[in-house]
Amino acid sequence: MYLGKTIEELHELLVNKMVTPFELTKEAIDALKKDTTNAIETICEKEALDFAKTLVDPEFDNLLWGIPYICKDNFSTKGILTTGSSNILKDYVPVFDATVIKKLKEKKAVLICKSTLDELAMGGSGMTGHKGITYNPYDSSHTYRIGGSSCGSASLCAQGIAPLALGSDTGDSVRKPATFSGLVGLKPTWGRISRFGLFPFAPSLDHVGYFTRSVKDSAFVLEVLAGSDIEHDATSSPREVEKYYSLVNGSIKGKKIAYIKEINKGIRDQVIKDRFDYCLDLLRKNGAIVEEVSLDRNLLASLYPVYMIISCAEATSNNANLDGIKFGPRIGGETSYQEVMMKARTAGFGELIKRRFVIGSYSLLRENQSVLFERAQKVRHLLVNKVNDILKEYDAFIAPCSGRIKSEFVENSDNVTDEIDIDKMIIENHLGIANFAGLPSISIPVGIDNGFPFDFNITGRAFEEVNVFNIAYVLENELNLKNLSVIKGER
Amino acid sequence: MNFEAVIGIEIHVEMKTKSKMFSSSPIAFGKEANTLVQPLDIAFPGTMPIVNKQAVINAIRVSHALNMEIDHELWFDRKNYFYSDLPKGFQITQDKRPIGKNGYVDVKLSDGSVKRVEIERLHMEEDTCKQLHMADYTLLDYNRAGTPLIEIVSRPNIRSGEEAMRYVEAIKSIVVFSDVSDGKMEEGSLRCDVNVSIRPCGSEKFGTKVEVKNLNSTANVQKAIDFEIKRQTKLLLSGIPVEQETRRFDEMKRETVLMRKKTDSVDYKYFTEPNIVPIRLSNEFVENAIRTCPELANEKLVRYINFGLSEEEATQMLQNRALSGYFEHCLSINVKRAKLYWNWIMGEILGYLNKNAIDISKLKVTPDNLDHLIEMLEKQDLSSNQAKIVFEKMTIDNKDASKIVDELGLKQNSNEDEIRALVDEVIAEFPQSVIDYKAGKDRAVGFLVGQIMKKTKGKVNPAVTSKIIIENLKTK
């Protein structure tokens, strides 16, 4: 029984030949077949077992050798169905591998499964994929969300089926579900990991991210995935990749950490509040200087609408290729190309997506652009500047990932009611700051309440992932919450 | 009432780079459909654009040639619309910050005056895929999708069909000589859309503009505009307003015909391409692109005139890049023969090419061999008629000119001693010619030259022969 182990633990077993990659893969695939959270698009059983069989000589300095992993179904995988959890791509088999898939293959990690997502990574509820709701494995009553859009990856990683699950993060799509599933969720600096092969939602905000169950695992994976990809992604950074794994040592002495008053105001659970204070004390105990800072409440409150305008505008353009001619089902349309496109897109996209396309198109229209799209860009810059001002003085800032430990399913996560609770809007959307500014950001388990885990988030300066890892590492060690999974249950 | 035409021109130039604007897929004409494609060209999800460096260099060169301000920061935008030939559902172009802006080009008109055509902008973008419309379906060929384009937009300060034609010719010359494009209008590698409106002379207000497409030669640009000006003038004079519409030029009818009425202009919902971070161009990069630009026609013109060609001759040579390339080769052998090379290229060579309907790349005669032939002519080893015969043989397989001369036994004898002996011989044979000459009948000389030619089967140098005959006759 090897489920529920970290990459580091599995590596020890693999190189000592206590288990083979094939056995590990087999066990993981058997576990996938028992999933009850509706987290799976495709199990890559044959491909995974065939590949695992070829792995016989252990690689001692390669932690990923023979490690099974899961991939959100919006990464292009050559020869393997990739749906984006959307009907418009339900039969799409890509002809090339995403750069991250290629890199993991080179490291001999074994792709075992493509996981569900909110349709085309839009929406944060885990409810909008074409296969229906993905559930939270910590909640057998199916009352509370796991969040999204990387819902399937979060669920399967939290079930201990694999120690690594790729996701993507445009607003908080890795770091938010990480809190509801008690995982380590990382989104590095924009440009740190190549996005080639990741289905675009909103490229200026899109990041490759992933779930692990320990900070050290996360650091090692970044070492593998990071790096420039000049032939495929012009936004990938040419900066040298640091040795994150060996640089993560828990040294945070003298580091300055901020927390933002206006974000914390939205905390609506005493357990979170207490835990937050407790964590700040732990950080101080380890030599960090922790201080409260303030950030314009109106700016923070504008984050969600600004996010909606920018992401929807980019999304409507990015998905214009799915038109029933090259991609998508041919529903019919004998009279004109317009008819072909309309029929395919009407049948192929879900309601939330269509709504977002309308919002995006509307904000880009000539008569609206200056008051909606351009204004949103300006506000984005204002907010980014304010955050970067804070980061001039502080190495990172820490915040709760959500104001609540559990989040119930609601009909449509995009709906905004007439009564807007500003504090709630801020705390439930502030993770998007790291997307606006392209900053490295990690969610890390900090507590379990009545069987439900929850995370805090640490965001640092661009390309200073090491700081972020180290702060997270301190909390992981102090709190003894490493490697949470459903199998182990409460600790 | 007198009207003034207001004409603006948009020119799309297909660049002949090795690969596409944003993908590594090669570019070539006439390949099997859908064989020159990378995932990006068909807009596979997850593919991203990588800017083609050579395309940027090309755009800098043309911008410079058009006296434009060059933006040292590259920005690209998305132009969003749905169309069956558009792979991504948007075209990557440069909307807000074109690489070149505020330029001009001076063109010479037939009356000798010079017109300065102002140019608003030059930007880079990508081509769409090619559609082949069948009876009840359409085929798509993505080989063309993503081919780099330069779009050059003039200001509406063109006033006549001739100005427009000269302007298009000038642009064509620049893109062809800078090696940016084939510039073939008939093949669509240079496409030109013309906006024409007219207004009463002295009016500041613009009239309703009509767009004319489908212009496949510079001559047709002029014809279409001239027709359009007449058509619009006639309408206005009859009290009928000009309608905003798109027309095309019908070559057979020599007139523009309606394609479609313009409805509201499309909203392209432009925004900055998020997958290309703005690229900073160093001064060095821009200067280097300009410095290494192949020599343009106007620079060559000055040089050719210095080598002794007239302006007309030089201009004529520069109408055709390939011909002038051949001429350049010749010049590199012996600049002093510039005029002779010109004569041969514009005479025999062009005649041969036209007769056989081939272009100069197919000509087997090398510049070296041509020079060799010209040298023999210069030394009077050959008559010009003989040289033409030799040239014809050279076109078969570029056999060395002197070998052909030997084989045909054509070489002229210019040895004066030998010719003197021959002259003595024929004068002895035809004493009557001496009498004729003395009697003032100059044709006696021609008669004697003819006799010597007959004897030698035309191998003596006629000029030398006739000189010696006259010397001889004078002594009698």
CSV table of N, CA, C and O in Angstrom, one decimal, chain B residues 207-300:
chain,number,residue,atom,x,y,z
B,207,GLY,N,-15.6,63.3,-49.6
B,207,GLY,CA,-16.8,62.7,-50.1
B,207,GLY,C,-17.0,61.3,-49.6
B,207,GLY,O,-16.2,60.8,-48.8
B,208,THR,N,-18.0,60.6,-50.1
B,208,THR,CA,-18.2,59.2,-49.7
B,208,THR,C,-17.2,58.3,-50.4
B,208,THR,O,-17.1,58.4,-51.7
B,209,LYS,N,-16.5,57.5,-49.7
B,209,LYS,CA,-15.5,56.7,-50.3
B,209,LYS,C,-15.9,55.4,-50.8
B,209,LYS,O,-16.7,54.7,-50.2
B,210,VAL,N,-15.3,55.0,-51.9
B,210,VAL,CA,-15.6,53.7,-52.5
B,210,VAL,C,-14.3,52.9,-52.4
B,210,VAL,O,-13.2,53.4,-52.8
B,211,GLU,N,-14.4,51.6,-52.0
B,211,GLU,CA,-13.2,50.8,-52.0
B,211,GLU,C,-13.1,49.9,-53.2
B,211,GLU,O,-14.1,49.3,-53.6
B,212,VAL,N,-12.0,49.9,-53.8
B,212,VAL,CA,-11.8,49.1,-55.0
B,212,VAL,C,-10.8,48.0,-54.7
B,212,VAL,O,-9.7,48.3,-54.3
B,213,LYS,N,-11.2,46.7,-54.9
B,213,LYS,CA,-10.3,45.6,-54.7
B,213,LYS,C,-9.9,44.9,-56.0
B,213,LYS,O,-10.4,45.3,-57.0
B,214,ASN,N,-9.1,43.9,-55.8
B,214,ASN,CA,-8.9,43.0,-57.0
B,214,ASN,C,-8.0,43.7,-58.1
B,214,ASN,O,-8.3,43.5,-59.3
B,215,LEU,N,-7.1,44.4,-57.7
B,215,LEU,CA,-6.2,45.1,-58.6
B,215,LEU,C,-4.9,44.3,-58.8
B,215,LEU,O,-4.1,44.3,-57.9
B,216,ASN,N,-4.8,43.7,-60.0
B,216,ASN,CA,-3.7,42.7,-60.1
B,216,ASN,C,-2.5,43.2,-60.9
B,216,ASN,O,-1.6,42.5,-61.3
B,217,SER,N,-2.5,44.5,-61.2
B,217,SER,CA,-1.3,45.1,-61.8
B,217,SER,C,-1.3,46.6,-61.5
B,217,SER,O,-2.4,47.2,-61.2
B,218,THR,N,-0.1,47.3,-61.7
B,218,THR,CA,-0.1,48.7,-61.4
B,218,THR,C,-0.9,49.4,-62.5
B,218,THR,O,-1.5,50.4,-62.2
B,219,ALA,N,-0.9,48.9,-63.7
B,219,ALA,CA,-1.7,49.6,-64.8
B,219,ALA,C,-3.1,49.6,-64.4
B,219,ALA,O,-3.8,50.5,-64.6
B,220,ASN,N,-3.6,48.4,-63.8
B,220,ASN,CA,-5.0,48.4,-63.5
B,220,ASN,C,-5.4,49.3,-62.3
B,220,ASN,O,-6.5,49.8,-62.2
B,221,VAL,N,-4.4,49.6,-61.5
B,221,VAL,CA,-4.6,50.6,-60.4
B,221,VAL,C,-5.0,51.9,-61.0
B,221,VAL,O,-6.0,52.5,-60.6
B,222,GLN,N,-4.2,52.3,-62.0
B,222,GLN,CA,-4.5,53.6,-62.7
B,222,GLN,C,-5.9,53.5,-63.4
B,222,GLN,O,-6.7,54.4,-63.3
B,223,LYS,N,-6.1,52.4,-64.1
B,223,LYS,CA,-7.3,52.3,-64.9
B,223,LYS,C,-8.5,52.4,-64.0
B,223,LYS,O,-9.5,53.0,-64.3
B,224,ALA,N,-8.4,51.6,-62.9
B,224,ALA,CA,-9.6,51.5,-62.0
B,224,ALA,C,-9.9,52.8,-61.4
B,224,ALA,O,-11.1,53.2,-61.3
B,225,ILE,N,-8.9,53.5,-61.0
B,225,ILE,CA,-9.1,54.8,-60.3
B,225,ILE,C,-9.6,55.9,-61.3
B,225,ILE,O,-10.6,56.6,-61.1
B,226,ASP,N,-9.0,55.9,-62.5
B,226,ASP,CA,-9.5,56.8,-63.5
B,226,ASP,C,-11.0,56.5,-63.8
B,226,ASP,O,-11.8,57.5,-63.9
B,227,PHE,N,-11.3,55.3,-63.9
B,227,PHE,CA,-12.7,54.9,-64.2
B,227,PHE,C,-13.6,55.4,-63.0
B,227,PHE,O,-14.7,56.0,-63.2
B,228,GLU,N,-13.1,55.1,-61.8
B,228,GLU,CA,-13.9,55.4,-60.6
B,228,GLU,C,-14.2,56.9,-60.5
B,228,GLU,O,-15.3,57.4,-60.1
B,229,ILE,N,-13.1,57.7,-60.8
B,229,ILE,CA,-13.3,59.1,-60.7
B,229,ILE,C,-14.3,59.6,-61.7
B,229,ILE,O,-15.2,60.4,-61.4
B,230,LYS,N,-14.3,59.0,-62.9
B,230,LYS,CA,-15.3,59.4,-64.0
B,230,LYS,C,-16.7,59.0,-63.5
B,230,LYS,O,-17.6,59.8,-63.6
B,231,ARG,N,-16.8,57.8,-63.0
B,231,ARG,CA,-18.1,57.3,-62.6
B,231,ARG,C,-18.7,58.1,-61.5
B,231,ARG,O,-19.9,58.6,-61.5
B,232,GLN,N,-17.9,58.5,-60.5
B,232,GLN,CA,-18.4,59.2,-59.4
B,232,GLN,C,-18.7,60.7,-59.8
B,232,GLN,O,-19.7,61.2,-59.4
B,233,THR,N,-17.9,61.2,-60.7
B,233,THR,CA,-18.2,62.6,-61.2
B,233,THR,C,-19.5,62.6,-61.9
B,233,THR,O,-20.3,63.5,-61.7
B,234,LYS,N,-19.7,61.6,-62.7
B,234,LYS,CA,-21.0,61.5,-63.5
B,234,LYS,C,-22.2,61.4,-62.5
B,234,LYS,O,-23.2,62.1,-62.7
B,235,LEU,N,-22.0,60.6,-61.5
B,235,LEU,CA,-23.1,60.5,-60.5
B,235,LEU,C,-23.4,61.8,-59.9
B,235,LEU,O,-24.6,62.3,-59.9
B,236,LEU,N,-22.4,62.5,-59.4
B,236,LEU,CA,-22.6,63.7,-58.7
B,236,LEU,C,-23.2,64.8,-59.6
B,236,LEU,O,-24.1,65.5,-59.2
B,237,LEU,N,-22.7,64.8,-60.8
B,237,LEU,CA,-23.2,65.8,-61.8
B,237,LEU,C,-24.7,65.6,-62.1
B,237,LEU,O,-25.4,66.5,-62.5
B,238,SER,N,-25.1,64.3,-62.0
B,238,SER,CA,-26.5,64.0,-62.3
B,238,SER,C,-27.4,64.1,-61.0
B,238,SER,O,-28.5,63.6,-61.0
B,239,GLY,N,-26.7,64.5,-59.9
B,239,GLY,CA,-27.5,64.7,-58.7
B,239,GLY,C,-27.7,63.4,-57.9
B,239,GLY,O,-28.5,63.3,-57.0
B,240,ILE,N,-26.9,62.3,-58.3
B,240,ILE,CA,-27.1,61.1,-57.6
B,240,ILE,C,-25.9,60.9,-56.6
B,240,ILE,O,-24.8,61.1,-57.0
B,241,PRO,N,-26.2,60.7,-55.3
B,241,PRO,CA,-25.1,60.6,-54.3
B,241,PRO,C,-24.3,59.3,-54.6
B,241,PRO,O,-24.8,58.3,-55.0
B,242,VAL,N,-23.0,59.4,-54.3
B,242,VAL,CA,-22.1,58.2,-54.3
B,242,VAL,C,-22.4,57.3,-53.1
B,242,VAL,O,-22.6,57.9,-52.0
B,243,GLU,N,-22.5,56.0,-53.3
B,243,GLU,CA,-22.8,55.2,-52.2
B,243,GLU,C,-21.5,54.5,-51.7
B,243,GLU,O,-20.6,54.2,-52.5
B,244,GLN,N,-21.5,54.3,-50.3
B,244,GLN,CA,-20.3,53.7,-49.8
B,244,GLN,C,-20.4,52.2,-50.1
B,244,GLN,O,-21.3,51.5,-49.7
B,245,GLU,N,-19.4,51.7,-50.9
B,245,GLU,CA,-19.5,50.3,-51.3
B,245,GLU,C,-18.1,49.8,-51.6
B,245,GLU,O,-17.1,50.6,-51.7
B,246,THR,N,-18.0,48.5,-51.8
B,246,THR,CA,-16.8,47.9,-52.2
B,246,THR,C,-17.0,47.4,-53.6
B,246,THR,O,-18.0,46.7,-54.0
B,247,ARG,N,-16.1,47.8,-54.5
B,247,ARG,CA,-16.1,47.4,-55.9
B,247,ARG,C,-14.9,46.6,-56.3
B,247,ARG,O,-13.9,46.7,-55.6
B,248,ARG,N,-15.0,45.9,-57.4
B,248,ARG,CA,-13.7,45.3,-57.9
B,248,ARG,C,-13.5,45.7,-59.3
B,248,ARG,O,-14.5,46.1,-60.0
B,249,PHE,N,-12.3,45.6,-59.8
B,249,PHE,CA,-12.0,46.0,-61.1
B,249,PHE,C,-12.1,44.8,-62.1
B,249,PHE,O,-11.5,43.8,-61.9
B,250,ASP,N,-13.0,45.0,-63.1
B,250,ASP,CA,-13.2,44.0,-64.1
B,250,ASP,C,-12.3,44.3,-65.3
B,250,ASP,O,-12.4,45.2,-66.0
B,251,GLU,N,-11.3,43.4,-65.4
B,251,GLU,CA,-10.2,43.7,-66.4
B,251,GLU,C,-10.8,43.7,-67.9
B,251,GLU,O,-10.4,44.5,-68.7
B,252,MET,N,-11.7,42.8,-68.1
B,252,MET,CA,-12.3,42.6,-69.5
B,252,MET,C,-13.1,43.9,-69.8
B,252,MET,O,-12.9,44.5,-70.9
B,253,LYS,N,-14.0,44.3,-68.9
B,253,LYS,CA,-14.8,45.4,-69.1
B,253,LYS,C,-14.1,46.7,-68.9
B,253,LYS,O,-14.6,47.8,-69.3
B,254,ARG,N,-12.9,46.7,-68.3
B,254,ARG,CA,-12.1,47.9,-68.0
B,254,ARG,C,-13.0,48.8,-67.1
B,254,ARG,O,-12.9,50.0,-67.3
B,255,GLU,N,-13.7,48.3,-66.2
B,255,GLU,CA,-14.5,49.1,-65.3
B,255,GLU,C,-14.6,48.5,-63.9
B,255,GLU,O,-14.4,47.3,-63.8
B,256,THR,N,-15.0,49.3,-63.0
B,256,THR,CA,-15.2,48.7,-61.6
B,256,THR,C,-16.7,48.3,-61.5
B,256,THR,O,-17.6,48.9,-62.1
B,257,VAL,N,-16.9,47.1,-60.9
B,257,VAL,CA,-18.2,46.6,-60.7
B,257,VAL,C,-18.5,46.4,-59.2
B,257,VAL,O,-17.6,46.1,-58.4
B,258,LEU,N,-19.7,46.5,-58.8
B,258,LEU,CA,-20.1,46.4,-57.4
B,258,LEU,C,-19.9,45.0,-56.9
B,258,LEU,O,-20.3,44.0,-57.5
B,259,MET,N,-19.2,44.9,-55.7
B,259,MET,CA,-19.1,43.7,-55.0
B,259,MET,C,-20.2,43.6,-53.9
B,259,MET,O,-20.9,42.7,-53.7
B,260,ARG,N,-20.1,44.6,-53.0
B,260,ARG,CA,-21.1,44.7,-51.9
B,260,ARG,C,-21.2,46.1,-51.4
B,260,ARG,O,-20.3,46.9,-51.5
B,261,LYS,N,-22.4,46.3,-50.9
B,261,LYS,CA,-22.7,47.6,-50.2
B,261,LYS,C,-22.0,47.5,-48.9
B,261,LYS,O,-22.1,46.5,-48.2
B,262,LYS,N,-21.4,48.6,-48.4
B,262,LYS,CA,-20.8,48.6,-47.1
B,262,LYS,C,-21.9,48.8,-46.1
B,262,LYS,O,-22.7,49.8,-46.2
B,263,THR,N,-21.9,47.9,-45.1
B,263,THR,CA,-22.8,48.2,-44.0
B,263,THR,C,-22.0,48.8,-42.8
B,263,THR,O,-20.9,49.2,-43.1
B,264,ASP,N,-22.5,48.7,-41.6
B,264,ASP,CA,-21.7,49.3,-40.5
B,264,ASP,C,-20.4,48.6,-40.5
B,264,ASP,O,-20.3,47.4,-40.7
B,265,SER,N,-19.3,49.4,-40.2
B,265,SER,CA,-18.0,48.8,-40.1
B,265,SER,C,-17.9,47.8,-39.0
B,265,SER,O,-18.5,48.0,-37.9
B,266,VAL,N,-17.1,46.8,-39.2
B,266,VAL,CA,-17.0,45.7,-38.2
B,266,VAL,C,-16.2,46.2,-37.0
B,266,VAL,O,-15.3,47.0,-37.1
B,267,ASP,N,-16.6,45.9,-35.8
B,267,ASP,CA,-15.9,46.2,-34.6
B,267,ASP,C,-14.9,45.1,-34.3
B,267,ASP,O,-15.3,44.0,-33.9
B,268,TYR,N,-13.7,45.3,-34.5
B,268,TYR,CA,-12.7,44.2,-34.3
B,268,TYR,C,-12.2,44.0,-32.9
B,268,TYR,O,-11.4,43.1,-32.6
B,269,LYS,N,-12.7,44.8,-32.0
B,269,LYS,CA,-12.4,44.5,-30.5
B,269,LYS,C,-10.9,44.3,-30.3
B,269,LYS,O,-10.5,43.3,-29.6
B,270,TYR,N,-10.1,45.2,-30.8
B,270,TYR,CA,-8.7,45.1,-30.6
B,270,TYR,C,-8.3,45.1,-29.2
B,270,TYR,O,-8.8,45.8,-28.4
B,271,PHE,N,-7.3,44.3,-28.8
B,271,PHE,CA,-6.6,44.4,-27.6
B,271,PHE,C,-5.2,43.9,-27.7
B,271,PHE,O,-4.9,43.1,-28.6
B,272,THR,N,-4.3,44.2,-26.8
B,272,THR,CA,-2.9,43.8,-26.9
B,272,THR,C,-2.8,42.3,-26.8
B,272,THR,O,-3.4,41.7,-25.9
B,273,GLU,N,-2.0,41.7,-27.6
B,273,GLU,CA,-1.7,40.3,-27.6
B,273,GLU,C,-1.0,39.9,-26.3
B,273,GLU,O,0.2,40.3,-26.1
B,274,PRO,N,-1.6,39.2,-25.5
B,274,PRO,CA,-1.0,38.9,-24.2
B,274,PRO,C,0.1,37.9,-24.2
B,274,PRO,O,0.9,37.8,-23.2
B,275,ASN,N,0.2,37.1,-25.3
B,275,ASN,CA,1.2,36.1,-25.4
B,275,ASN,C,2.6,36.6,-25.9
B,275,ASN,O,3.5,35.8,-26.1
B,276,ILE,N,2.6,37.9,-26.3
B,276,ILE,CA,3.9,38.5,-26.7
B,276,ILE,C,4.2,39.6,-25.8
B,276,ILE,O,3.5,40.7,-25.9
B,277,VAL,N,5.2,39.5,-25.0
B,277,VAL,CA,5.5,40.6,-24.1
B,277,VAL,C,6.2,41.7,-25.1
B,277,VAL,O,6.9,41.3,-26.0
B,278,PRO,N,6.0,43.0,-24.8
B,278,PRO,CA,6.6,44.0,-25.7
B,278,PRO,C,8.1,43.7,-25.9
B,278,PRO,O,8.8,43.4,-24.9
B,279,ILE,N,8.6,43.8,-27.1
B,279,ILE,CA,10.0,43.5,-27.4
B,279,ILE,C,10.7,44.8,-27.6
B,279,ILE,O,10.4,45.6,-28.5
B,280,ARG,N,11.8,45.0,-26.9
B,280,ARG,CA,12.6,46.2,-27.0
B,280,ARG,C,13.6,46.0,-28.1
B,280,ARG,O,14.3,45.0,-28.1
B,281,LEU,N,13.6,46.9,-29.1
B,281,LEU,CA,14.6,46.7,-30.2
B,281,LEU,C,15.8,47.7,-29.9
B,281,LEU,O,15.6,48.9,-29.7
B,282,SER,N,17.0,47.2,-29.8
B,282,SER,CA,18.1,48.1,-29.5
B,282,SER,C,18.4,48.9,-30.7
B,282,SER,O,18.1,48.6,-31.9
B,283,ASN,N,19.0,50.1,-30.5
B,283,ASN,CA,19.5,50.9,-31.6
B,283,ASN,C,20.3,50.1,-32.6
B,283,ASN,O,20.2,50.2,-33.8
B,284,GLU,N,21.2,49.3,-32.0
B,284,GLU,CA,22.1,48.5,-32.8
B,284,GLU,C,21.4,47.6,-33.7
B,284,GLU,O,21.7,47.5,-34.9
B,285,PHE,N,20.3,46.9,-33.2
B,285,PHE,CA,19.5,46.0,-34.0
B,285,PHE,C,18.9,46.7,-35.2
B,285,PHE,O,19.0,46.3,-36.3
B,286,VAL,N,18.3,47.9,-34.9
B,286,VAL,CA,17.6,48.6,-35.9
B,286,VAL,C,18.6,49.2,-36.9
B,286,VAL,O,18.4,49.0,-38.2
B,287,GLU,N,19.7,49.7,-36.4
B,287,GLU,CA,20.7,50.3,-37.4
B,287,GLU,C,21.3,49.2,-38.2
B,287,GLU,O,21.5,49.4,-39.4
B,288,ASN,N,21.5,48.0,-37.6
B,288,ASN,CA,22.1,46.9,-38.4
B,288,ASN,C,21.1,46.4,-39.5
B,288,ASN,O,21.6,46.1,-40.6
B,289,ALA,N,19.8,46.4,-39.1
B,289,ALA,CA,18.9,46.0,-40.1
B,289,ALA,C,18.9,46.9,-41.3
B,289,ALA,O,18.8,46.5,-42.5
B,290,ILE,N,19.0,48.2,-41.0
B,290,ILE,CA,19.0,49.2,-42.1
B,290,ILE,C,20.3,49.1,-42.9
B,290,ILE,O,20.3,49.1,-44.1
B,291,ARG,N,21.5,49.0,-42.2
B,291,ARG,CA,22.8,49.0,-42.8
B,291,ARG,C,22.9,47.8,-43.8
B,291,ARG,O,23.5,47.9,-44.8
B,292,THR,N,22.4,46.7,-43.4
B,292,THR,CA,22.5,45.5,-44.2
B,292,THR,C,21.4,45.3,-45.2
B,292,THR,O,21.4,44.2,-45.9
B,293,CYS,N,20.6,46.3,-45.4
B,293,CYS,CA,19.5,46.2,-46.4
B,293,CYS,C,20.1,46.1,-47.8
B,293,CYS,O,21.0,46.9,-48.1
B,294,PRO,N,19.7,45.2,-48.6
B,294,PRO,CA,20.2,45.2,-50.0
B,294,PRO,C,19.9,46.5,-50.7
B,294,PRO,O,19.0,47.2,-50.3
B,295,GLU,N,20.8,46.9,-51.6
B,295,GLU,CA,20.7,48.2,-52.2
B,295,GLU,C,19.4,48.4,-53.0
B,295,GLU,O,18.9,47.5,-53.7
B,296,LEU,N,18.8,49.5,-52.7
B,296,LEU,CA,17.5,49.8,-53.3
B,296,LEU,C,17.6,50.4,-54.7
B,296,LEU,O,18.7,50.9,-55.1
B,297,ALA,N,16.5,50.5,-55.5
B,297,ALA,CA,16.6,50.9,-56.9
B,297,ALA,C,17.1,52.4,-57.0
B,297,ALA,O,17.9,52.7,-57.9
B,298,ASN,N,16.6,53.2,-56.1
B,298,ASN,CA,17.0,54.6,-56.2
B,298,ASN,C,18.5,54.8,-55.9
B,298,ASN,O,19.2,55.7,-56.5
B,299,GLU,N,19.1,53.9,-55.1
B,299,GLU,CA,20.6,54.0,-54.9
B,299,GLU,C,21.3,53.4,-56.1
B,299,GLU,O,22.3,54.0,-56.6
B,300,LYS,N,20.8,52.4,-56.7
B,300,LYS,CA,21.4,51.8,-57.9
B,300,LYS,C,21.3,52.8,-59.0
B,300,LYS,O,22.3,52.9,-59.8
